[in-house]
Coordinates of C-alpha atoms and ligand atoms in Angstrom, one line a residue:
X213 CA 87.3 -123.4 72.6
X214 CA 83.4 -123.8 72.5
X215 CA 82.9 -128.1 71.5
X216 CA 80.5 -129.8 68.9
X217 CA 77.2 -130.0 70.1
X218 CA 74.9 -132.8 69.4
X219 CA 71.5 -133.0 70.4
X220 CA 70.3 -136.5 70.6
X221 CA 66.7 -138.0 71.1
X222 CA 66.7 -141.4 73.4
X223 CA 63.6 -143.7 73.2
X224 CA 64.7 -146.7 74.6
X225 CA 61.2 -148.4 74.1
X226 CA 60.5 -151.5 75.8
X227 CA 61.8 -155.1 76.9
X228 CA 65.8 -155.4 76.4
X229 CA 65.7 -151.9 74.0
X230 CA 65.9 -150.4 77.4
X231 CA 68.7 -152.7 78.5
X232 CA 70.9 -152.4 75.1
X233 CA 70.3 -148.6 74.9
X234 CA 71.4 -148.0 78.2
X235 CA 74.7 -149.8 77.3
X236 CA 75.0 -147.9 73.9
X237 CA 74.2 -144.3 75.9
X238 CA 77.5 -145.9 78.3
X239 CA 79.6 -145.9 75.2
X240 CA 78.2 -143.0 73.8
X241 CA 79.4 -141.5 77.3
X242 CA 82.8 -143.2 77.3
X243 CA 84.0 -141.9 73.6
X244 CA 82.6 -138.8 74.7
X245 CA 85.4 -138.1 77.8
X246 CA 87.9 -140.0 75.9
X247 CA 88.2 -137.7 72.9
X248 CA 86.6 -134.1 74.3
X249 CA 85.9 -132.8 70.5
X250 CA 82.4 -132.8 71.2
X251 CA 79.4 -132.7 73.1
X252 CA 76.3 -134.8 73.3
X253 CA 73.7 -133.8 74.7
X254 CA 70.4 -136.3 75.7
X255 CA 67.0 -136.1 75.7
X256 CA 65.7 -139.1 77.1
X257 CA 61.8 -140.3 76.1
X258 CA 59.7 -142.7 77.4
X259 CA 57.6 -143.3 74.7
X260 CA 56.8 -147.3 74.5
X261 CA 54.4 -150.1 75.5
X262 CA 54.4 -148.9 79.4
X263 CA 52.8 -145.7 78.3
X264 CA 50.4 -146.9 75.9
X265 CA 49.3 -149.2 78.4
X266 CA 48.8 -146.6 81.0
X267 CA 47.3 -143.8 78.8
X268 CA 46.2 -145.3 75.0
X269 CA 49.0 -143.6 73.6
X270 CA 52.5 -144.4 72.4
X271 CA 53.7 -140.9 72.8
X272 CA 52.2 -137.6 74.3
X273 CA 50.5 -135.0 71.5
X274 CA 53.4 -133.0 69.6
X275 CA 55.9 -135.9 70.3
X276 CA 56.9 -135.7 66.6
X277 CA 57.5 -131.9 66.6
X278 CA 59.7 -132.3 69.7
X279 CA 61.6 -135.3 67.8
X280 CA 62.0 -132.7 64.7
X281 CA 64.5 -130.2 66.7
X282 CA 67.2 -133.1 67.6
X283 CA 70.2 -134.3 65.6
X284 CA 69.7 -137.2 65.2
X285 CA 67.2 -140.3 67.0
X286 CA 68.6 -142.8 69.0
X287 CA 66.2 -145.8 69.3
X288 CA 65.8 -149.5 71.2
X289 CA 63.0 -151.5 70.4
X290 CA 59.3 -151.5 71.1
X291 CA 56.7 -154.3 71.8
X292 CA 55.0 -155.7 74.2
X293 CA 53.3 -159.5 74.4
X294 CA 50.0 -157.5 75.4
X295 CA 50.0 -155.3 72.6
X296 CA 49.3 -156.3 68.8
X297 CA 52.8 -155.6 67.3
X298 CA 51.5 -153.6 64.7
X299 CA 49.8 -151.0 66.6
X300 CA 53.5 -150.1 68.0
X301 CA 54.7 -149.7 64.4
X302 CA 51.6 -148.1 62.9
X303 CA 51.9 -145.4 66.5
X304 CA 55.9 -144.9 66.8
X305 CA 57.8 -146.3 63.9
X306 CA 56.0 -146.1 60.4
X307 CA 55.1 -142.2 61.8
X308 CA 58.4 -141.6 62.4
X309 CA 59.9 -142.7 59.0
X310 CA 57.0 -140.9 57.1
X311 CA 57.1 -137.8 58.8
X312 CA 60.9 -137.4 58.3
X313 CA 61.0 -138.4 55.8
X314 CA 63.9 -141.5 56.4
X315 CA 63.4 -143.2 52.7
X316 CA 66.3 -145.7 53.4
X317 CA 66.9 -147.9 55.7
X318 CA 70.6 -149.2 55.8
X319 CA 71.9 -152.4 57.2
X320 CA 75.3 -153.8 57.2
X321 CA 75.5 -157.5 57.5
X322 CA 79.0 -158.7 57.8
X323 CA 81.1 -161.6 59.4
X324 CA 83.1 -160.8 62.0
X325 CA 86.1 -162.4 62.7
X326 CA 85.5 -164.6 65.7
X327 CA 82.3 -165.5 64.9
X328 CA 81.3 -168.7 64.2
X329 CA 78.3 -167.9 61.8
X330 CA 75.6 -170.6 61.5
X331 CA 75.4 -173.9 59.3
X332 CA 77.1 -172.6 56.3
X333 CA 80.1 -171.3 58.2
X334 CA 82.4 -172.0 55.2
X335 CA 80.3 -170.3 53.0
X336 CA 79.7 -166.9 54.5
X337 CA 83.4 -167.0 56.3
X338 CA 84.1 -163.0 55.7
X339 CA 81.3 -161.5 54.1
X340 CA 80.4 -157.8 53.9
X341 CA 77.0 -156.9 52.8
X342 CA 75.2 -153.6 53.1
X343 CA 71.1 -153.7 52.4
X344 CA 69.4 -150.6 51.8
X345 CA 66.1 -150.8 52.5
X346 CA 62.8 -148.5 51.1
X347 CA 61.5 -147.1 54.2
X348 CA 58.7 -144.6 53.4
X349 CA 55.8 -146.8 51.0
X350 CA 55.4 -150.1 49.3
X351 CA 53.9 -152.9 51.3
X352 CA 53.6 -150.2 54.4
X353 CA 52.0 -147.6 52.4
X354 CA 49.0 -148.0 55.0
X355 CA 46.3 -148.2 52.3
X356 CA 43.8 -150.8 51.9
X357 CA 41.1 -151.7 54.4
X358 CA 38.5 -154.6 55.1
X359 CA 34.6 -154.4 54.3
X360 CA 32.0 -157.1 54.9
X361 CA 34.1 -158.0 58.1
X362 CA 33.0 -161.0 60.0
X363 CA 31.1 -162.6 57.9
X364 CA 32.1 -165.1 54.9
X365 CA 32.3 -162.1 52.5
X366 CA 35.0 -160.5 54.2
X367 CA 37.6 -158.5 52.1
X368 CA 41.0 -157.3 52.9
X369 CA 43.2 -155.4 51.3
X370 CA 46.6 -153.9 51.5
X371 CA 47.6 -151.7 49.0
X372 CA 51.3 -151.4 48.1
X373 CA 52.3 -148.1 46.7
X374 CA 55.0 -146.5 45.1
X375 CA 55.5 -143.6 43.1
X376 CA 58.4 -142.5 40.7
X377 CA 60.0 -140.6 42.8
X378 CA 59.6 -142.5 45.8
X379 CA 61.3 -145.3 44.1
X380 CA 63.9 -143.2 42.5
X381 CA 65.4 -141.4 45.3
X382 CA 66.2 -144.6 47.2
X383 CA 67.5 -146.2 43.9
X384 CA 70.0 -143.5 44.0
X385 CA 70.7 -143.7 47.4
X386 CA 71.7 -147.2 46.5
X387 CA 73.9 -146.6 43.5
X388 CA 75.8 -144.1 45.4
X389 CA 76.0 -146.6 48.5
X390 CA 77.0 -149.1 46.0
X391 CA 79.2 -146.8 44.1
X392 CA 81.4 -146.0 47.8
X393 CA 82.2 -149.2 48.1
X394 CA 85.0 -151.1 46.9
X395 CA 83.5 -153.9 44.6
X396 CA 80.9 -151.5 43.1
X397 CA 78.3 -153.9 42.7
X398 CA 74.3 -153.6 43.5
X399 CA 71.7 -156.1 43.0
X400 CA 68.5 -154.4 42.9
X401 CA 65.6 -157.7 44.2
X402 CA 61.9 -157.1 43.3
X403 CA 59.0 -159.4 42.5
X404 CA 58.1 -158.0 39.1
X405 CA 57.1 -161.6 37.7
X406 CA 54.3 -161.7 40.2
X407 CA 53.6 -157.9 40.7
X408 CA 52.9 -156.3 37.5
X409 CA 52.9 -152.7 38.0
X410 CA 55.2 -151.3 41.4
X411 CA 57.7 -153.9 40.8
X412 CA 58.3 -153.3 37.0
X413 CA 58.5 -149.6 38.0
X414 CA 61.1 -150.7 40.4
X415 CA 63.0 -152.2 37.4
X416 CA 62.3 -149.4 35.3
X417 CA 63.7 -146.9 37.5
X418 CA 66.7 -148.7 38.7
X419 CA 67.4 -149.2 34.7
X420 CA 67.4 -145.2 34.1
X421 CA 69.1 -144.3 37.2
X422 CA 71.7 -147.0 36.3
X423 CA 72.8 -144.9 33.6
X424 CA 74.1 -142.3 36.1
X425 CA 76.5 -144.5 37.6
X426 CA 78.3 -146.2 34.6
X427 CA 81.1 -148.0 36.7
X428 CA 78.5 -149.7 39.3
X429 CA 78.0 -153.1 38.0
X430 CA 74.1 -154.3 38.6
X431 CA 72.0 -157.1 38.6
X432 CA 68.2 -158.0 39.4
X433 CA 67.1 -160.7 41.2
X434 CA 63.8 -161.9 42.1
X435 CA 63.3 -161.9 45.9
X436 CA 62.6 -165.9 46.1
X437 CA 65.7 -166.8 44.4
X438 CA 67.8 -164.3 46.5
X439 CA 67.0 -166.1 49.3
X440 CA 68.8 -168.8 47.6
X441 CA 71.8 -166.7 46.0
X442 CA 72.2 -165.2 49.7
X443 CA 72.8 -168.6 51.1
X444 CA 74.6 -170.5 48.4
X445 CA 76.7 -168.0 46.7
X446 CA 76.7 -165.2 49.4
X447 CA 80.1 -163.9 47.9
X448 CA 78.4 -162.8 44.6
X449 CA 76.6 -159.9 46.7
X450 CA 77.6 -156.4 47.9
X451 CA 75.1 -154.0 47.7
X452 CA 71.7 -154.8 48.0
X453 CA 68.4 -153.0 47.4
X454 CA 64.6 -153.8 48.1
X455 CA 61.2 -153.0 48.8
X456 CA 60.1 -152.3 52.3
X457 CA 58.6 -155.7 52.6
X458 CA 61.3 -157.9 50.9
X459 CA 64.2 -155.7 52.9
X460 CA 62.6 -156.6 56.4
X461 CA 62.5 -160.4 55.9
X462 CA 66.3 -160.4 53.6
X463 CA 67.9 -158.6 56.3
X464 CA 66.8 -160.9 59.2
X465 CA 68.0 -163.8 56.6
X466 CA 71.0 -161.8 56.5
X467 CA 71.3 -161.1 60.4
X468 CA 71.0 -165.0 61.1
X469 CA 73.7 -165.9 58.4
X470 CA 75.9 -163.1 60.1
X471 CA 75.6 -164.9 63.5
X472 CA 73.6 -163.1 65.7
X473 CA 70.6 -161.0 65.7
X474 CA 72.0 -158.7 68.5
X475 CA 74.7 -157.5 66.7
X476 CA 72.8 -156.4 63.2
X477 CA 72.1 -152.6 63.4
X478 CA 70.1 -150.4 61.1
X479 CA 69.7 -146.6 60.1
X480 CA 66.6 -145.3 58.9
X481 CA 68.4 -142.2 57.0
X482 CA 67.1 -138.8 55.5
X483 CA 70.0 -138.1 52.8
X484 CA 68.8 -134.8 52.8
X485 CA 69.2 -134.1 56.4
X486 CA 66.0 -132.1 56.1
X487 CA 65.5 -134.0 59.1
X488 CA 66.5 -136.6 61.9
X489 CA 67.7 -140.1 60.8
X490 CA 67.2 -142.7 63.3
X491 CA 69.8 -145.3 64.7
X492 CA 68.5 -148.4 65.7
X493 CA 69.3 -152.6 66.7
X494 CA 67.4 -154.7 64.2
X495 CA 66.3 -156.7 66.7
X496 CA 63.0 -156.2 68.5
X497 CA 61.7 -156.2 72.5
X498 CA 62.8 -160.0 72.9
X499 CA 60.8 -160.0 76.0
X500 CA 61.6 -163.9 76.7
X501 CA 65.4 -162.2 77.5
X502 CA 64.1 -159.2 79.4
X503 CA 65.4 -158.7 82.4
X504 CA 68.1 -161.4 82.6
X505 CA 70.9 -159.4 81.6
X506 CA 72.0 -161.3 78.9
X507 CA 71.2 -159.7 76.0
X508 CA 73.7 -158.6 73.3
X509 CA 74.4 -154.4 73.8
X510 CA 76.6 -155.0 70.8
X511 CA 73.6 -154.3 67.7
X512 CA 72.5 -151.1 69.8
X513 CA 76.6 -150.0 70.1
X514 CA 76.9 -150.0 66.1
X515 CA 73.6 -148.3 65.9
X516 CA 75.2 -145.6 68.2
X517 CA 78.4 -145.8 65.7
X518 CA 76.7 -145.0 62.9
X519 CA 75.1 -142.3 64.7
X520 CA 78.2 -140.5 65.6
X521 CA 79.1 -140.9 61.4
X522 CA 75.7 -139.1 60.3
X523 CA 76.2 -136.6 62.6
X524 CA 79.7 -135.7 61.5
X525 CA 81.7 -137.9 64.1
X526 CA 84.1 -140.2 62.0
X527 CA 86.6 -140.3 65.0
X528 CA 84.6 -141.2 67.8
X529 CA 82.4 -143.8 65.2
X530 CA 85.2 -145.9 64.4
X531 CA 86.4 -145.7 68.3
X532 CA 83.0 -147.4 69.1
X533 CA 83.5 -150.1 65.6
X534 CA 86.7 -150.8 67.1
X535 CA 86.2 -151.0 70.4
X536 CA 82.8 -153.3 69.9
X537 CA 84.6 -155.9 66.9
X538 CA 87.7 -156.0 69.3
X539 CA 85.4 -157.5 72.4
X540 CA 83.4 -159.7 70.3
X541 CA 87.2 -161.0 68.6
X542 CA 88.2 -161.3 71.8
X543 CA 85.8 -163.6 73.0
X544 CA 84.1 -161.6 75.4
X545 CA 80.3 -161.6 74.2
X546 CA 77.4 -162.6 75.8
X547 CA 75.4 -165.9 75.0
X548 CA 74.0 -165.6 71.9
X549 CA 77.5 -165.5 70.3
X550 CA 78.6 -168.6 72.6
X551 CA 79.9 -166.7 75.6
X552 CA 79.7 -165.9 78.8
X553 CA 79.5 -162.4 79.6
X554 CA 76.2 -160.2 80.8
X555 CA 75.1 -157.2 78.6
X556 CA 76.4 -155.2 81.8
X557 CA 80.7 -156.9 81.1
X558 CA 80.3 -156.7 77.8
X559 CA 79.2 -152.6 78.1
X560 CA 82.0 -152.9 80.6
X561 CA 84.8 -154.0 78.6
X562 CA 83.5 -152.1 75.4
X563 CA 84.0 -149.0 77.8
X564 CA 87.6 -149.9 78.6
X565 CA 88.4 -150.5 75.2
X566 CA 87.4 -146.9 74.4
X567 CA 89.3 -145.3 76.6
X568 CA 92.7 -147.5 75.9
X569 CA 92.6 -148.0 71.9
Ligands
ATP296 P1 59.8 -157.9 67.7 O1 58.4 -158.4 67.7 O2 59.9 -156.4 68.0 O3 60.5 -158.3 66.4 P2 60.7 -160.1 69.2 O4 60.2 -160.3 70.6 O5 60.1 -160.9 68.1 O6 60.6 -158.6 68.9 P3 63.3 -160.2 68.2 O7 64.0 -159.1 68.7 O8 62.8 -160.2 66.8 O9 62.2 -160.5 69.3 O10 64.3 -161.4 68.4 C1 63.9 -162.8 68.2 C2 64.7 -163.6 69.3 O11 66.1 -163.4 69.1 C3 64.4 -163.1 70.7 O12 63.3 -163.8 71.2 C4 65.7 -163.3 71.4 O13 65.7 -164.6 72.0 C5 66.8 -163.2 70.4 N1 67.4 -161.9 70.4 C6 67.0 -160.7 69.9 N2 67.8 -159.7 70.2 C7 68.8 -160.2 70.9 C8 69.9 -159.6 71.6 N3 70.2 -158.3 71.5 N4 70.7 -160.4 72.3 C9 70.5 -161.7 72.4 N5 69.4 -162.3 71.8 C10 68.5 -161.6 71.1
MG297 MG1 60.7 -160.4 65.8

């Protein structure tokens, strides 16, 4: 019997993304020889701050057209304190999302049991949200520029674009994500009071494709006073949907709520599947962890979960879900959720786990 082949791309990136991707490819390896339905096969990258360091670049010429022939991308984090941030995301990511084509960004935020969320514990005690994120334009369309620089007349701009279509196909992507889910609820967040033309299209658009999807029940919300909703009445929210801008800075309010940044995790989708989607940890570099062996594998495990869903792996995807929720249950998590354990036990007893659920 010939397997399932995946091919997967690796760029574990810099700072801990090389620690928690290392733990994820463990788990990755684990489900692998536990169920023997399919194959994955790695292609590991080094493309990340060392190399830009060494030779200008992020990645070597054609890097794009080698990431085009795998399945699917699994990513850690890049950054580096001696590197402006945004070069890293205007060299690696925003490329990456642009040229294919991944126009949503999804991110679960949920309470586990056995965490003890911050401050408002009562309040956020079992919730279950899933963001979807634009991921292609808006606020990092890239346009604008600065004249006059230096001196007292200086002008800068940033242009946030979006078109129709742009707009529409992640609003539909939202409905249906809303739609598969059992409360059927989406709140679609802009800024239309302030921004008079993108974010009114934004309301526009999610009006008319509303109409598709009669039994999904929606609301707006302005992205100020969703901070607010998210916070005091976090129980009215399901489905969320936002700009590129206001979905970066909701879900890392979201990720805090939830307890931890290391366990939030994040797919940068192409519905289509023209081409590769990308599985990634919210979380960044975290260089002041680096190298101590204490950061959380758990954000990079999920991302390497959802991975194995896209790619046609339901089986092995809840295996990993299950295996990961049972350790952090359990109590065995490293120091950011209150325990004790190095990111090297917990990939340990997530391992185990795999092999006896
Ligand atoms: P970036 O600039 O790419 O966002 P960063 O260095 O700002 O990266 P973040 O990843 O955004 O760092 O995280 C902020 C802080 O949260 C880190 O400094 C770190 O202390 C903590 N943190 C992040 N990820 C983890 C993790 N997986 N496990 C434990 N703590 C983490
Ligand atoms: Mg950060």
């Amino acid at each position: 019997m010939s397997l399932r082949q995946h091919k997967i791309a690796v760029i574990a990136g810099d700072g801990i993304g090389i620690e928690v991707t290392a733990a994820a490819l463990n788990v990755l390896k684990a489900v692998e020889a536990r169920l023997g339905t399919f194959r994955l096969v790695f292609d590991e990258f080094d493309y990340g701050s060392a190399r830009y360091k060494a030779t200008g670049a992020y990645a070597p010429e054609g890097w794009l057209d080698h990431l085009a022939t795998s399945d699917a991308i699994l990513f850690g984090a890049v950054g580096d304190p001696d590197v402006p941030d945004h070069i890293s995301l205007w060299e690696l990511i925003l490329p990456m999302r642009q040229r294919f084509q991944q126009y949503v960004n999804v991110r679960p935020s949920s309470v586990l049991p056995g965490i003890a969320p911050h401050a408002t514990a009562a309040a956020v005690a079992g919730l279950n949200w899933v963001f979807v994120r634009e991921n292609t334009e808006g606020e990092y369309s890239g346009q604008g520029g600065r004249t006059h620089v230096g001196s007292t007349l200086e002008v800068a701009t940033d242009v946030a674009v979006f078109t129709r279509g742009g707009v529409e196909r992640c609003m539909r992507y939202a409905f249906e994500v809303a739609r598969s889910r059992e409360r059927k609820l989406l709140t679609v967040v802009t800024k239309s009071n302030a921004q008079r033309y993108g974010l009114v299209l934004w309301d526009e658009v999610a009006a008319s494709v509303a109409m598709d999807f009669p039994d999904v029940k929606w609301d707006k919300m302005l992205v100020d006073a969703m901070t607010v909703r998210m916070v005091q009445k976090p129980h009215s929210l399901d489905t969320i949907v936002a700009t590129n801008l206001h979905g970066d800075i909701l879900t890392d309010l979201a990720a805090a709520l939830s307890g931890s940044i290391g366990i939030a995790h994040s797919s940068s989708l192409d519905p289509t599947r023209a081409n590769p989607s990308m599985f990634e940890p919210v979380h960044g570099a975290a260089f002041d962890i680096m190298g101590r062996n204490i950061a959380n594998p758990v954000a990079a495990m999920f991302s390497a979960a959802e991975m194995l869903r896209w790619i046609g792996e339901e089986e092995a995807a809840v295996l990993v879900e299950r295996a990961a929720t049972q350790s952090i249950c359990g109590g065995q998590v490293t120091c950011d959720l209150g325990g004790k354990l190095s990111t090297v036990e917990v990939t340990r007893v997530v391992c185990q786990m795999v092999e006896r659920l």
